[in-house]
PDB file of C-alpha atoms in Angstrom:
ATOM      1  CA  HIS A   1      85.858  59.736  82.897  1.00  0.00           C
ATOM      2  CA  VAL A   2      88.093  62.062  81.053  1.00  0.00           C
ATOM      3  CA  ASP A   3      91.331  61.842  80.556  1.00  0.00           C
ATOM      4  CA  GLY A   4      92.750  65.439  80.890  1.00  0.00           C
ATOM      5  CA  ILE A   5      96.224  64.822  79.230  1.00  0.00           C
ATOM      6  CA  PHE A   6      95.635  62.973  75.400  1.00  0.00           C
ATOM      7  CA  LYS A   7      91.802  65.673  74.873  1.00  0.00           C
ATOM      8  CA  PRO A   8      91.738  68.738  74.926  1.00  0.00           C
ATOM      9  CA  PRO A   9      93.298  71.372  76.269  1.00  0.00           C
ATOM     10  CA  TYR A  10      96.738  68.632  76.036  1.00  0.00           C
ATOM     11  CA  GLY A  11      98.659  68.053  79.022  1.00  0.00           C
ATOM     12  CA  LEU A  12      98.386  69.684  82.286  1.00  0.00           C
ATOM     13  CA  ASN A  13      99.220  73.476  83.140  1.00  0.00           C
ATOM     14  CA  MET A  14     100.711  74.713  86.081  1.00  0.00           C
ATOM     15  CA  ALA A  15      98.094  74.486  88.485  1.00  0.00           C
ATOM     16  CA  GLN A  16      97.266  71.019  87.681  1.00  0.00           C
ATOM     17  CA  VAL A  17     101.176  69.858  88.351  1.00  0.00           C
ATOM     18  CA  ALA A  18     101.448  71.647  91.578  1.00  0.00           C
ATOM     19  CA  ASP A  19      97.978  69.576  92.659  1.00  0.00           C
ATOM     20  CA  LEU A  20      99.593  66.145  91.236  1.00  0.00           C
ATOM     21  CA  LEU A  21     102.557  67.516  93.468  1.00  0.00           C
ATOM     22  CA  ARG A  22     100.279  68.396  96.775  1.00  0.00           C
ATOM     23  CA  CYS A  23      99.031  64.434  96.265  1.00  0.00           C
ATOM     24  CA  HIS A  24     102.030  62.821  96.379  1.00  0.00           C
ATOM     25  CA  THR A  25     103.973  64.162  98.756  1.00  0.00           C
ATOM     26  CA  SER A  26     102.928  65.328 103.129  1.00  0.00           C
ATOM     27  CA  ASP A  27     102.504  67.591 104.491  1.00  0.00           C
ATOM     28  CA  GLU A  28     105.714  68.802 104.971  1.00  0.00           C
ATOM     29  CA  TRP A  29     105.433  69.846 101.904  1.00  0.00           C
ATOM     30  CA  GLU A  30     104.986  72.863 100.541  1.00  0.00           C
ATOM     31  CA  VAL A  31     104.154  73.863  96.460  1.00  0.00           C
ATOM     32  CA  THR A  32     104.587  78.024  94.660  1.00  0.00           C
ATOM     33  CA  VAL A  33     103.779  78.265  91.430  1.00  0.00           C
ATOM     34  CA  HIS A  34     105.411  81.243  90.063  1.00  0.00           C
ATOM     35  CA  GLU A  35     103.555  82.785  86.800  1.00  0.00           C
ATOM     36  CA  VAL A  36     106.521  84.527  85.238  1.00  0.00           C
ATOM     37  CA  ASP A  37     104.194  87.529  83.514  1.00  0.00           C
ATOM     38  CA  PRO A  38     107.092  89.678  81.914  1.00  0.00           C
ATOM     39  CA  SER A  39     105.190  92.978  82.963  1.00  0.00           C
ATOM     40  CA  LYS A  40     105.569  91.672  86.745  1.00  0.00           C
ATOM     41  CA  THR A  41     108.308  90.266  87.193  1.00  0.00           C
ATOM     42  CA  THR A  42     111.956  90.100  86.362  1.00  0.00           C
ATOM     43  CA  LEU A  43     114.485  88.459  85.375  1.00  0.00           C
ATOM     44  CA  SER A  44     116.397  89.133  88.400  1.00  0.00           C
ATOM     45  CA  LYS A  45     113.861  87.815  90.236  1.00  0.00           C
ATOM     46  CA  MET A  46     113.326  84.659  88.438  1.00  0.00           C
ATOM     47  CA  ARG A  47     117.038  84.143  89.124  1.00  0.00           C
ATOM     48  CA  PHE A  48     117.113  84.955  93.150  1.00  0.00           C
ATOM     49  CA  ASP A  49     113.639  82.607  93.286  1.00  0.00           C
ATOM     50  CA  LEU A  50     115.991  79.632  91.478  1.00  0.00           C
ATOM     51  CA  THR A  51     118.983  80.087  92.661  1.00  0.00           C
ATOM     52  CA  ALA A  52     117.735  80.561  96.541  1.00  0.00           C
ATOM     53  CA  ALA A  53     116.003  77.456  95.507  1.00  0.00           C
ATOM     54  CA  LEU A  54     118.120  75.485  94.201  1.00  0.00           C
ATOM     55  CA  ILE A  55     121.294  76.054  97.257  1.00  0.00           C
ATOM     56  CA  ASP A  56     118.315  74.546  99.420  1.00  0.00           C
ATOM     57  CA  PRO A  57     119.092  70.889 100.233  1.00  0.00           C
ATOM     58  CA  ASP A  58     115.000  70.864 101.142  1.00  0.00           C
ATOM     59  CA  ALA A  59     113.771  72.608  97.652  1.00  0.00           C
ATOM     60  CA  ARG A  60     112.975  71.459  94.629  1.00  0.00           C
ATOM     61  CA  VAL A  61     112.371  73.886  91.191  1.00  0.00           C
ATOM     62  CA  MET A  62     110.192  72.183  88.050  1.00  0.00           C
ATOM     63  CA  ILE A  63     110.035  74.544  84.871  1.00  0.00           C
ATOM     64  CA  ASN A  64     106.945  74.974  82.422  1.00  0.00           C
ATOM     65  CA  TYR A  65     108.682  75.854  79.203  1.00  0.00           C
ATOM     66  CA  HIS A  66     108.256  77.150  75.638  1.00  0.00           C
ATOM     67  CA  ARG A  67     110.488  74.473  74.224  1.00  0.00           C
ATOM     68  CA  GLN A  68     111.159  77.227  70.553  1.00  0.00           C
ATOM     69  CA  GLY A  69     112.631  79.447  72.580  1.00  0.00           C
ATOM     70  CA  LEU A  70     115.279  77.157  73.394  1.00  0.00           C
ATOM     71  CA  GLY A  71     115.565  76.140  68.788  1.00  0.00           C
ATOM     72  CA  GLN A  72     113.942  72.417  70.433  1.00  0.00           C
ATOM     73  CA  VAL A  73     111.134  71.217  68.355  1.00  0.00           C
ATOM     74  CA  GLY A  74     107.219  71.284  70.765  1.00  0.00           C
ATOM     75  CA  ALA A  75     105.245  73.705  72.622  1.00  0.00           C
ATOM     76  CA  GLY A  76     105.450  73.273  76.359  1.00  0.00           C
ATOM     77  CA  HIS A  77     107.705  71.624  78.502  1.00  0.00           C
ATOM     78  CA  PHE A  78     107.917  70.724  82.016  1.00  0.00           C
ATOM     79  CA  SER A  79     111.428  69.215  83.295  1.00  0.00           C
ATOM     80  CA  PRO A  80     112.941  70.080  86.194  1.00  0.00           C
ATOM     81  CA  LEU A  81     115.851  72.185  86.844  1.00  0.00           C
ATOM     82  CA  GLY A  82     119.390  71.024  88.873  1.00  0.00           C
ATOM     83  CA  SER A  83     122.062  73.560  88.884  1.00  0.00           C
ATOM     84  CA  TYR A  84     123.390  77.312  88.677  1.00  0.00           C
ATOM     85  CA  HIS A  85     126.620  78.127  87.098  1.00  0.00           C
ATOM     86  CA  PRO A  86     126.567  81.657  88.213  1.00  0.00           C
ATOM     87  CA  PRO A  87     130.145  82.140  85.890  1.00  0.00           C
ATOM     88  CA  THR A  88     128.207  82.068  82.790  1.00  0.00           C
ATOM     89  CA  ASP A  89     124.598  83.475  84.946  1.00  0.00           C
ATOM     90  CA  SER A  90     122.802  79.408  82.744  1.00  0.00           C
ATOM     91  CA  PHE A  91     120.990  76.857  84.753  1.00  0.00           C
ATOM     92  CA  LEU A  92     120.480  73.459  84.068  1.00  0.00           C
ATOM     93  CA  ILE A  93     117.325  71.561  82.211  1.00  0.00           C
ATOM     94  CA  MET A  94     117.449  68.124  83.576  1.00  0.00           C
ATOM     95  CA  ASP A  95     115.238  67.372  80.306  1.00  0.00           C
ATOM     96  CA  VAL A  96     112.613  64.646  80.958  1.00  0.00           C
ATOM     97  CA  ALA A  97     112.433  62.969  77.935  1.00  0.00           C
ATOM     98  CA  LYS A  98     115.696  63.730  77.597  1.00  0.00           C
ATOM     99  CA  TYR A  99     115.704  59.842  74.766  1.00  0.00           C
ATOM    100  CA  LYS A 100     114.568  63.283  72.636  1.00  0.00           C
ATOM    101  CA  TYR A 101     116.897  65.958  74.033  1.00  0.00           C
ATOM    102  CA  PRO A 102     119.769  65.834  76.905  1.00  0.00           C
ATOM    103  CA  PRO A 103     120.355  68.142  79.957  1.00  0.00           C
ATOM    104  CA  VAL A 104     121.161  71.365  78.882  1.00  0.00           C
ATOM    105  CA  TRP A 105     122.338  74.692  79.995  1.00  0.00           C
ATOM    106  CA  VAL A 106     120.253  77.888  79.684  1.00  0.00           C
ATOM    107  CA  GLY A 107     121.725  81.394  79.152  1.00  0.00           C
ATOM    108  CA  ALA A 108     119.194  83.268  82.361  1.00  0.00           C
ATOM    109  CA  ALA A 109     117.737  85.651  79.755  1.00  0.00           C
ATOM    110  CA  THR A 110     116.980  82.907  77.631  1.00  0.00           C
ATOM    111  CA  LEU A 111     114.740  80.807  80.408  1.00  0.00           C
ATOM    112  CA  PHE A 112     113.515  83.744  80.620  1.00  0.00           C
ATOM    113  CA  SER A 113     112.086  83.684  77.906  1.00  0.00           C
ATOM    114  CA  SER A 114     111.183  80.278  77.415  1.00  0.00           C
ATOM    115  CA  LEU A 115     109.077  81.538  80.812  1.00  0.00           C
ATOM    116  CA  SER A 116     107.595  84.599  80.183  1.00  0.00           C
ATOM    117  CA  THR A 117     105.370  82.557  77.444  1.00  0.00           C
ATOM    118  CA  LEU A 118     101.584  83.117  77.385  1.00  0.00           C
ATOM    119  CA  GLU A 119      99.905  79.632  77.554  1.00  0.00           C
ATOM    120  CA  ASN A 120      96.840  79.299  75.598  1.00  0.00           C
ATOM    121  CA  CYS A 121      94.696  76.791  78.248  1.00  0.00           C
ATOM    122  CA  ALA A 122      96.249  77.793  81.129  1.00  0.00           C
ATOM    123  CA  HIS A 123      93.271  78.953  83.580  1.00  0.00           C
ATOM    124  CA  TYR A 124      89.580  76.334  83.278  1.00  0.00           C
ATOM    125  CA  ASP A 125      87.553  74.242  85.156  1.00  0.00           C
ATOM    126  CA  TYR A 126      89.769  71.194  85.629  1.00  0.00           C
ATOM    127  CA  PRO A 127      89.018  68.552  85.154  1.00  0.00           C
ATOM    128  CA  LYS A 128      84.814  69.572  85.654  1.00  0.00           C
ATOM    129  CA  ALA A 129      84.462  71.430  81.836  1.00  0.00           C
ATOM    130  CA  GLN A 130      86.751  68.256  80.076  1.00  0.00           C
ATOM    131  CA  GLU A 131      83.212  66.535  80.821  1.00  0.00           C
ATOM    132  CA  ARG A 132      81.492  68.592  78.411  1.00  0.00           C
ATOM    133  CA  LEU A 133      83.698  67.610  75.540  1.00  0.00           C
ATOM    134  CA  VAL A 134      81.409  64.693  75.403  1.00  0.00           C
ATOM    135  CA  ASP A 135      82.382  62.289  72.951  1.00  0.00           C
ATOM    136  CA  ASN A 136      79.355  61.565  71.076  1.00  0.00           C
ATOM    137  CA  LYS A 137      76.347  63.457  70.286  1.00  0.00           C
ATOM    138  CA  SER A 138      72.785  62.908  71.336  1.00  0.00           C
ATOM    139  CA  ASP A 139      72.401  61.632  66.860  1.00  0.00           C
ATOM    140  CA  GLY A 140      75.318  59.122  68.215  1.00  0.00           C
ATOM    141  CA  SER A 141      77.892  60.742  65.998  1.00  0.00           C
ATOM    142  CA  THR A 142      81.885  61.510  66.504  1.00  0.00           C
ATOM    143  CA  ASN A 143      81.360  64.966  68.633  1.00  0.00           C
ATOM    144  CA  HIS A 144      84.627  66.263  66.845  1.00  0.00           C
ATOM    145  CA  LEU A 145      85.453  68.723  70.098  1.00  0.00           C
ATOM    146  CA  PHE A 146      86.918  66.040  72.058  1.00  0.00           C
ATOM    147  CA  ASN A 147      89.400  64.180  69.377  1.00  0.00           C
ATOM    148  CA  PRO A 148      89.338  67.354  67.344  1.00  0.00           C
ATOM    149  CA  LEU A 149      90.543  67.091  64.000  1.00  0.00           C
ATOM    150  CA  THR A 150      90.776  70.944  62.824  1.00  0.00           C
ATOM    151  CA  ALA A 151      92.500  73.802  64.289  1.00  0.00           C
ATOM    152  CA  ASP A 152      89.428  74.910  64.840  1.00  0.00           C
ATOM    153  CA  GLU A 153      87.514  72.168  66.171  1.00  0.00           C
ATOM    154  CA  TYR A 154      90.733  72.312  68.635  1.00  0.00           C
ATOM    155  CA  VAL A 155      89.909  76.471  68.939  1.00  0.00           C
ATOM    156  CA  GLN A 156      86.086  75.162  69.792  1.00  0.00           C
ATOM    157  CA  SER A 157      87.291  72.580  72.054  1.00  0.00           C
ATOM    158  CA  LEU A 158      89.264  75.531  74.137  1.00  0.00           C
ATOM    159  CA  ASN A 159      85.747  77.467  74.264  1.00  0.00           C
ATOM    160  CA  VAL A 160      83.514  75.193  75.460  1.00  0.00           C
ATOM    161  CA  LEU A 161      86.348  74.524  78.273  1.00  0.00           C
ATOM    162  CA  GLY A 162      86.928  77.703  78.788  1.00  0.00           C
ATOM    163  CA  CYS A 163      90.203  78.670  78.212  1.00  0.00           C
ATOM    164  CA  GLU A 164      92.082  81.420  79.399  1.00  0.00           C
ATOM    165  CA  ALA A 165      95.433  82.582  78.510  1.00  0.00           C
ATOM    166  CA  GLY A 166      98.047  82.507  80.629  1.00  0.00           C
ATOM    167  CA  TYR A 167     101.869  82.841  81.716  1.00  0.00           C
ATOM    168  CA  ARG A 168     104.801  79.726  81.941  1.00  0.00           C
ATOM    169  CA  GLY A 169     106.682  79.464  84.744  1.00  0.00           C
ATOM    170  CA  TYR A 170     108.400  77.720  88.047  1.00  0.00           C
ATOM    171  CA  VAL A 171     106.970  76.043  90.452  1.00  0.00           C
ATOM    172  CA  ILE A 172     109.097  75.026  94.052  1.00  0.00           C
ATOM    173  CA  LEU A 173     108.585  72.160  96.070  1.00  0.00           C
ATOM    174  CA  LYS A 174     109.934  72.750 100.113  1.00  0.00           C
ATOM    175  CA  LYS A 175     109.760  71.091 102.592  1.00  0.00           C
ATOM    176  CA  LYS A 176     108.071  73.144 105.443  1.00  0.00           C
TER     177      LYS A 176
END
């Protein structure tokens, strides 16, 4: 069995997180994925969706944002959203890696920018595609597509997986 987090494409995409949430909650909960494609989603729409979920005691929000958009080190990251402050039009990101970054207030426009970034492998045939990244070649040598050592090998791994780019965004978990 292939480890979906520690092998290419590394980490989880929003659909996988939604599937995990569905597996670990009862049928009373509805999980919806919202990709923030700036050609289809506006700042106002994002703000409305997030604030509506935050004021609903039967809803939770998880965001998938690009850390660099907030001046942090790293790339894509998931965190729960904790609150909205209307006077400053800011959202509170309750970072799950608080040893690295504490919870932080982020302006809605900045949050929108970090959510509306492309993830290079947002869609692929998981987990079947990862099984094509075999550990060893038929001659017994290591397959570097399974453990890429260079940027070129990583790109080749993504091609074998059939990765398609997609936008980051948010996942809303709500009682039905």
